XYZ file of C-alpha atoms in Angstrom:
421
model
C 113.910 93.445 89.816
C 111.536 94.246 86.972
C 111.304 97.908 88.041
C 111.555 100.363 85.166
C 112.760 103.854 86.110
C 111.515 105.583 82.946
C 107.831 104.873 83.570
C 105.639 104.862 86.656
C 104.253 101.317 86.827
C 100.750 101.360 88.350
C 98.987 98.190 89.519
C 95.251 98.346 88.747
C 93.584 95.925 91.188
C 90.028 94.679 90.711
C 88.606 96.271 93.831
C 85.619 98.635 93.921
C 85.360 101.551 94.737
C 89.010 102.269 93.744
C 88.506 100.397 90.454
C 85.249 99.045 89.047
C 85.644 95.844 87.019
C 81.905 95.673 86.295
C 82.268 98.402 83.674
C 82.045 97.253 80.010
C 85.734 98.076 79.684
C 88.311 97.536 82.454
C 90.073 99.629 83.402
C 87.974 102.653 82.511
C 89.297 106.053 83.530
C 86.357 108.399 83.067
C 82.604 108.138 83.781
C 80.266 107.250 80.920
C 76.535 106.591 80.585
C 77.115 102.824 80.826
C 79.582 103.193 83.683
C 79.075 106.366 85.749
C 81.401 105.100 88.515
C 84.517 103.551 86.934
C 86.414 103.789 90.227
C 87.472 106.835 92.154
C 91.150 105.897 92.142
C 91.142 105.461 88.352
C 89.446 108.811 87.791
C 91.775 110.453 90.271
C 95.129 109.017 89.203
C 94.658 109.109 85.436
C 92.431 112.125 84.863
C 93.898 114.233 87.655
C 97.395 113.270 88.740
C 99.152 111.515 85.872
C 97.858 113.722 83.071
C 98.275 116.921 85.080
C 101.910 116.147 85.810
C 102.552 114.579 82.406
C 104.053 111.590 84.226
C 105.093 108.709 81.925
C 103.332 105.574 83.077
C 102.135 102.073 82.280
C 99.513 99.844 83.859
C 99.688 96.353 85.278
C 96.118 95.015 85.162
C 95.152 92.470 87.809
C 91.806 90.802 87.137
C 90.604 88.945 90.211
C 87.764 86.416 90.163
C 87.906 85.616 93.891
C 86.285 88.907 95.018
C 89.203 89.345 97.427
C 92.334 91.499 97.301
C 95.301 90.561 99.488
C 96.518 94.013 100.497
C 99.673 92.525 101.975
C 100.580 90.387 104.981
C 104.022 90.345 106.556
C 105.435 86.822 106.112
C 107.841 84.953 108.400
C 110.557 85.631 105.812
C 110.175 89.374 106.470
C 108.654 90.165 103.069
C 105.048 90.928 102.202
C 102.447 88.981 100.264
C 99.829 90.433 97.928
C 99.847 94.014 96.696
C 102.462 95.193 99.196
C 104.761 92.358 98.151
C 104.572 93.437 94.500
C 105.365 97.039 95.441
C 108.184 96.014 97.781
C 109.814 93.765 95.180
C 109.737 96.508 92.538
C 107.392 94.661 90.196
C 105.213 97.799 90.334
C 105.885 101.282 91.710
C 102.449 101.811 93.247
C 98.919 100.438 93.286
C 95.630 102.110 92.498
C 94.603 101.552 96.114
C 94.618 103.700 99.230
C 96.525 102.625 102.310
C 96.444 103.690 105.949
C 99.652 103.963 107.906
C 100.470 101.229 110.385
C 103.566 100.425 112.409
C 104.354 97.434 110.173
C 103.879 99.331 106.912
C 105.847 102.407 107.987
C 108.904 100.215 108.527
C 108.880 99.029 104.895
C 107.243 101.717 102.736
C 107.009 105.448 102.084
C 103.588 107.116 102.051
C 102.390 109.981 99.904
C 100.763 113.051 101.388
C 97.170 112.375 102.494
C 94.681 111.940 99.663
C 91.503 111.456 101.712
C 90.265 110.438 105.141
C 88.537 107.263 106.301
C 87.015 106.013 109.505
C 86.921 102.414 110.760
C 83.460 100.943 111.290
C 81.920 98.013 113.157
C 79.089 96.137 111.436
C 76.828 93.942 113.577
C 73.501 92.166 113.345
C 70.643 93.735 115.248
C 69.588 91.722 118.284
C 66.404 89.797 117.393
C 63.273 90.942 119.224
C 61.844 88.262 121.513
C 59.122 88.055 124.129
C 61.831 88.043 126.812
C 63.426 91.238 125.485
C 60.007 92.893 125.525
C 59.428 91.763 129.118
C 62.643 93.474 130.224
C 61.640 96.702 128.479
C 59.992 97.813 131.716
C 63.456 97.933 133.344
C 65.082 99.964 130.548
C 64.334 103.482 131.859
C 66.831 102.972 134.702
C 70.300 101.478 134.858
C 70.875 98.065 136.447
C 72.645 99.706 139.389
C 69.496 101.707 140.202
C 67.545 98.485 140.685
C 70.387 96.892 142.655
C 70.545 99.957 144.910
C 66.818 99.708 145.500
C 67.108 96.044 146.582
C 70.062 96.837 148.874
C 68.104 99.687 150.474
C 65.170 97.321 151.079
C 67.489 94.927 152.907
C 68.859 97.823 155.037
C 65.294 98.980 155.804
C 64.394 95.454 156.918
C 67.463 95.126 159.149
C 66.733 98.460 160.880
C 63.079 97.471 161.500
C 64.043 94.119 163.001
C 66.727 95.788 165.144
C 64.084 98.144 166.558
C 61.948 95.112 167.401
C 64.890 93.485 169.161
C 65.565 96.476 171.447
C 61.852 96.973 172.177
C 61.225 100.189 170.233
C 58.879 98.483 167.798
C 56.163 96.059 168.859
C 56.785 92.481 167.726
C 54.602 91.158 164.943
C 51.949 88.652 166.073
C 52.495 86.649 162.906
C 55.823 86.427 161.108
C 58.819 88.688 161.227
C 59.423 92.264 160.090
C 60.622 91.782 156.530
C 60.448 93.014 152.926
C 56.650 92.962 152.838
C 56.586 95.653 155.537
C 59.068 97.665 153.486
C 56.617 97.790 150.573
C 53.815 98.601 152.984
C 55.677 101.589 154.390
C 57.032 102.676 151.006
C 53.718 102.871 149.233
C 51.148 103.278 152.019
C 53.117 105.070 154.716
C 53.017 102.092 157.077
C 51.518 102.027 160.562
C 54.539 102.935 162.667
C 57.447 105.412 162.295
C 61.115 104.566 162.745
C 62.846 105.389 166.043
C 66.465 104.909 164.981
C 68.045 107.850 163.171
C 69.239 105.426 160.497
C 65.624 104.393 159.945
C 64.470 107.992 159.628
C 67.184 108.665 157.055
C 66.256 105.501 155.163
C 62.618 106.544 155.065
C 63.672 109.995 153.782
C 65.704 108.421 150.964
C 62.802 106.167 150.030
C 60.369 109.069 150.023
C 62.583 110.895 147.563
C 62.984 107.679 145.573
C 59.242 107.077 145.533
C 58.228 110.588 144.505
C 61.082 111.269 142.100
C 61.632 107.870 140.530
C 58.870 105.319 140.889
C 56.027 107.673 140.036
C 57.890 108.747 136.906
C 58.804 105.242 135.779
C 55.808 104.751 133.510
C 56.386 108.160 131.913
C 60.072 107.357 131.473
C 59.224 104.066 129.795
C 56.899 105.794 127.348
C 59.562 108.371 126.519
C 62.167 105.649 126.086
C 59.902 103.789 123.684
C 59.227 106.970 121.712
C 62.758 108.348 121.557
C 64.607 105.085 120.829
C 62.298 103.021 118.592
C 63.567 99.613 117.423
C 66.871 100.174 119.237
C 68.206 96.620 119.009
C 71.875 97.387 118.246
C 74.167 95.349 120.544
C 76.877 98.039 120.665
C 76.570 101.716 121.456
C 80.242 102.513 121.995
C 83.743 101.260 121.355
C 83.758 99.986 124.949
C 80.678 97.857 124.234
C 82.455 96.185 121.310
C 85.543 95.403 123.414
C 83.386 94.066 126.256
C 81.379 91.746 123.968
C 84.534 90.386 122.336
C 86.327 89.934 125.666
C 83.376 88.050 127.134
C 83.302 85.675 124.158
C 79.722 86.634 123.301
C 80.902 88.051 119.954
C 83.882 87.384 117.667
C 85.735 90.107 115.758
C 86.082 89.756 111.977
C 88.957 91.760 110.472
C 91.031 91.320 107.297
C 94.570 90.661 108.535
C 96.073 92.098 105.361
C 94.684 95.534 106.265
C 95.903 98.171 108.686
C 93.356 97.725 111.494
C 94.225 94.101 112.265
C 97.927 94.954 111.997
C 97.504 97.798 114.492
C 95.715 95.453 116.920
C 98.855 93.324 116.915
C 101.409 96.145 117.256
C 99.924 99.552 118.192
C 100.144 101.098 121.656
C 96.975 103.206 121.162
C 94.373 102.527 123.848
C 91.707 101.190 121.476
C 94.086 98.694 119.866
C 95.627 97.520 123.141
C 92.128 96.867 124.505
C 91.216 94.882 121.389
C 94.542 93.013 121.583
C 93.702 91.898 125.109
C 90.126 91.029 124.120
C 91.230 88.892 121.157
C 94.014 87.120 123.062
C 91.593 84.351 124.075
C 88.973 85.044 121.383
C 91.019 85.154 118.142
C 90.210 87.426 115.194
C 88.345 85.766 112.323
C 90.083 86.437 108.978
C 87.325 86.466 106.308
C 87.568 84.896 102.854
C 86.005 88.045 101.367
C 83.436 90.730 102.209
C 80.488 88.491 101.339
C 81.748 85.807 103.697
C 82.156 88.387 106.469
C 78.642 89.792 106.001
C 77.180 86.280 105.962
C 78.802 85.642 109.354
C 77.411 88.938 110.651
C 73.967 87.834 109.469
C 74.234 84.746 111.667
C 74.661 86.963 114.736
C 77.406 87.147 117.399
C 79.986 88.579 114.984
C 81.372 92.123 114.706
C 82.859 92.926 111.299
C 85.487 95.663 111.248
C 85.777 97.516 107.952
C 86.046 101.189 106.956
C 84.014 103.948 105.359
C 85.675 103.816 101.911
C 85.110 100.082 101.509
C 82.711 98.434 99.080
C 81.336 96.648 102.140
C 79.550 99.858 103.100
C 77.578 99.643 99.870
C 76.848 95.935 100.340
C 75.686 96.365 103.937
C 73.194 99.066 102.893
C 71.397 96.366 100.881
C 71.074 93.984 103.820
C 68.326 93.870 106.409
C 68.775 94.138 110.170
C 72.413 95.260 110.114
C 73.821 98.122 112.155
C 76.898 100.214 111.272
C 78.728 101.810 114.203
C 81.373 104.544 113.754
C 80.878 106.908 116.706
C 84.073 107.554 118.655
C 86.295 105.543 116.282
C 89.409 107.431 115.111
C 89.772 109.013 111.673
C 92.751 107.904 109.594
C 94.261 109.489 106.498
C 94.468 107.506 103.241
C 97.634 107.527 101.111
C 99.321 106.061 98.076
C 102.216 103.822 99.009
C 105.637 103.203 97.401
C 108.903 101.479 98.121
C 111.375 103.210 100.409
C 113.256 105.892 98.475
C 111.071 105.702 95.345
C 112.079 108.392 92.785
C 108.406 108.923 91.910
C 107.216 110.058 95.345
C 108.157 113.728 94.998
C 106.331 114.131 91.663
C 103.272 112.325 92.982
C 103.097 114.481 96.118
C 103.409 117.628 94.028
C 100.448 116.620 91.827
C 98.293 115.630 94.824
C 98.860 119.054 96.409
C 98.224 120.861 93.110
C 94.992 119.003 92.331
C 93.564 118.401 95.790
C 90.331 120.319 95.102
C 89.571 118.055 92.133
C 90.517 114.949 94.119
C 88.131 115.978 96.893
C 85.349 116.525 94.357
C 85.773 113.016 92.945
C 85.864 111.578 96.467
C 82.590 113.253 97.431
C 80.861 111.957 94.314
C 81.685 108.395 95.329
C 81.315 108.431 99.099
C 78.681 111.024 99.917
C 76.045 109.605 97.595
C 75.836 105.965 98.635
C 72.355 105.549 97.146
C 73.904 105.775 93.677
C 75.306 102.278 94.141
C 72.150 100.443 95.146
C 68.641 100.572 96.517
C 67.548 100.402 100.123
C 66.192 96.906 100.866
C 62.555 96.311 101.738
C 62.923 94.405 104.984
C 59.948 92.469 106.411
C 58.587 94.132 109.532
C 58.985 92.148 112.735
C 55.509 91.720 114.287
C 57.044 92.359 117.732
C 58.849 95.538 116.636
C 58.070 98.768 118.446
C 56.775 101.644 116.327
C 58.727 104.575 114.944
C 59.044 107.877 116.782
C 56.117 109.427 114.901
C 53.806 106.419 115.373
C 51.495 105.663 118.311
C 52.828 103.158 120.833
C 51.583 99.617 120.334
C 51.005 96.906 122.931
C 54.548 95.505 122.530
C 56.093 98.853 123.514
C 54.680 98.615 127.058
C 54.331 94.851 127.158
C 56.593 94.432 130.191
C 54.550 96.749 132.428
C 51.295 94.958 131.698
C 52.892 91.523 132.194
C 54.267 92.612 135.578
C 50.841 93.930 136.561
C 49.226 90.674 135.418
C 51.770 88.623 137.372
C 51.053 90.677 140.501
C 47.306 90.049 140.151
C 47.816 86.318 139.558
C 50.129 85.931 142.575
C 47.807 87.897 144.877
C 44.824 85.836 143.678
C 46.731 82.608 144.323
C 47.586 83.683 147.895
C 43.975 84.748 148.476
C 42.710 81.311 147.446
C 45.363 79.640 149.638
C 44.353 81.738 152.637
C 40.637 81.026 152.095
C-alpha cells in the first residue's frame, strides 16, 4: 500500500461543482475575480477543515479529459473501481467528493458526519404539443374514470328502459329500439316519459345530479385548467408516474451505476427502490457515458435521467430547452466524506466538520442556492401550439378540443340530415 500515515492524502478529482478545472489554475482553493467558483469542496476542505485543524496533508491531482468520474463500482473480485477503489486500496485517504450512504458502500467504507444534504431528481423531456394532445384537452378537467362511469351509467339506463318496454310499462318505439340516443334525449331535454322501475328513478336522479353538477361546469373547469396549469406537458407528476412509465417500457431510466442511487435500486429494501428494481427488471437501466450523453438521450424523449441536486447536471439542464426537473416526494439524503474502514484520520475530520459547520453551510449556499451564477437561462423558441401563461388571455389552442367536438357534432348531424332527406 502507498498509504502514508503522516499526511492526509486527498484526491482532487476534476468534477464540478466539488472542483472546478476550468479555473486558470487547478486546483484553486479560494475564489478570485477570474474564478469566483473554484469548487465548493476545495474551498471547504482547504480553507475550512484542513487549515482550521492544522492537518498535515498532500494532494493527488486527477485531471480528467473524458468529462466523467467513475465514483466506484463493485467488481466481481469484490474490490471497487474508480475513486472508491483508490480509497479502498490506500492510494489516497479520501477524495474531494461527497458520497451518499448505500448498502454496498457501508460494507466497505466509513463515512464522516454529514456535511450537506442532497435530493435525487428525475430529468425528462417535456411531451411535445400536437394537434391530438390539444383535442384531448377537453377531457382533462375530469379523470378517465369519470368518463368511464358516465358510459357505464348510460348502458345501465338503456338496459332499464328496454326492460320496461319488455314488461309493458313503456310503450314500444315505432322505429328502432330504446337505446343510447334516448338516454341523451332524457338527460338533456327531460325526455317524454318517466321511468317506472325504482332503479330507473334512481338512475335518473344520479344523472340529474351529474348533469347539473358536472356537465354544466365542464366548460368552466376547462378554462380554469388551462389558466392554472399553462404549458403543463411534463410526463411525470409523481414518483409513481416515473415507476409506471418505466415499467410499461414507454420510458427508460438513465442512472450512473457508479453512484449510490443505482446501487440502492439493486440492493435496498426501501419501497421506492424495490419498485424501481421491479420496473427495471425487464427494462434495464441505461448507464450513461457522461452527463452530456445522458442529457442528449433525454432530449430525444422517452428517457428519465436520475441525478441529484448537487450535480453539475443541474446547471447544464438549466441551459436546455423543454426539459423538466422533478424532485417532489423524493427522499433527502445526507452527503459525507468517505474513508477506508478504521482510518486514523476520521476522528480529526469529524471534529473539524462539527467545529466549522456554519462556514461549510455558507459555502454550500453560495454554490447551490444561486444557480444563475453558473449560466444564463436559454431563450427557447415558442411552440405555436403552446397554451398561454397564467396571466395571458386564452388563445384558440387552449379550448381547441371543445370547438372541434362541437364542429364534429354539427358535421355528423348535417350528414344524417342529408341522408334522411
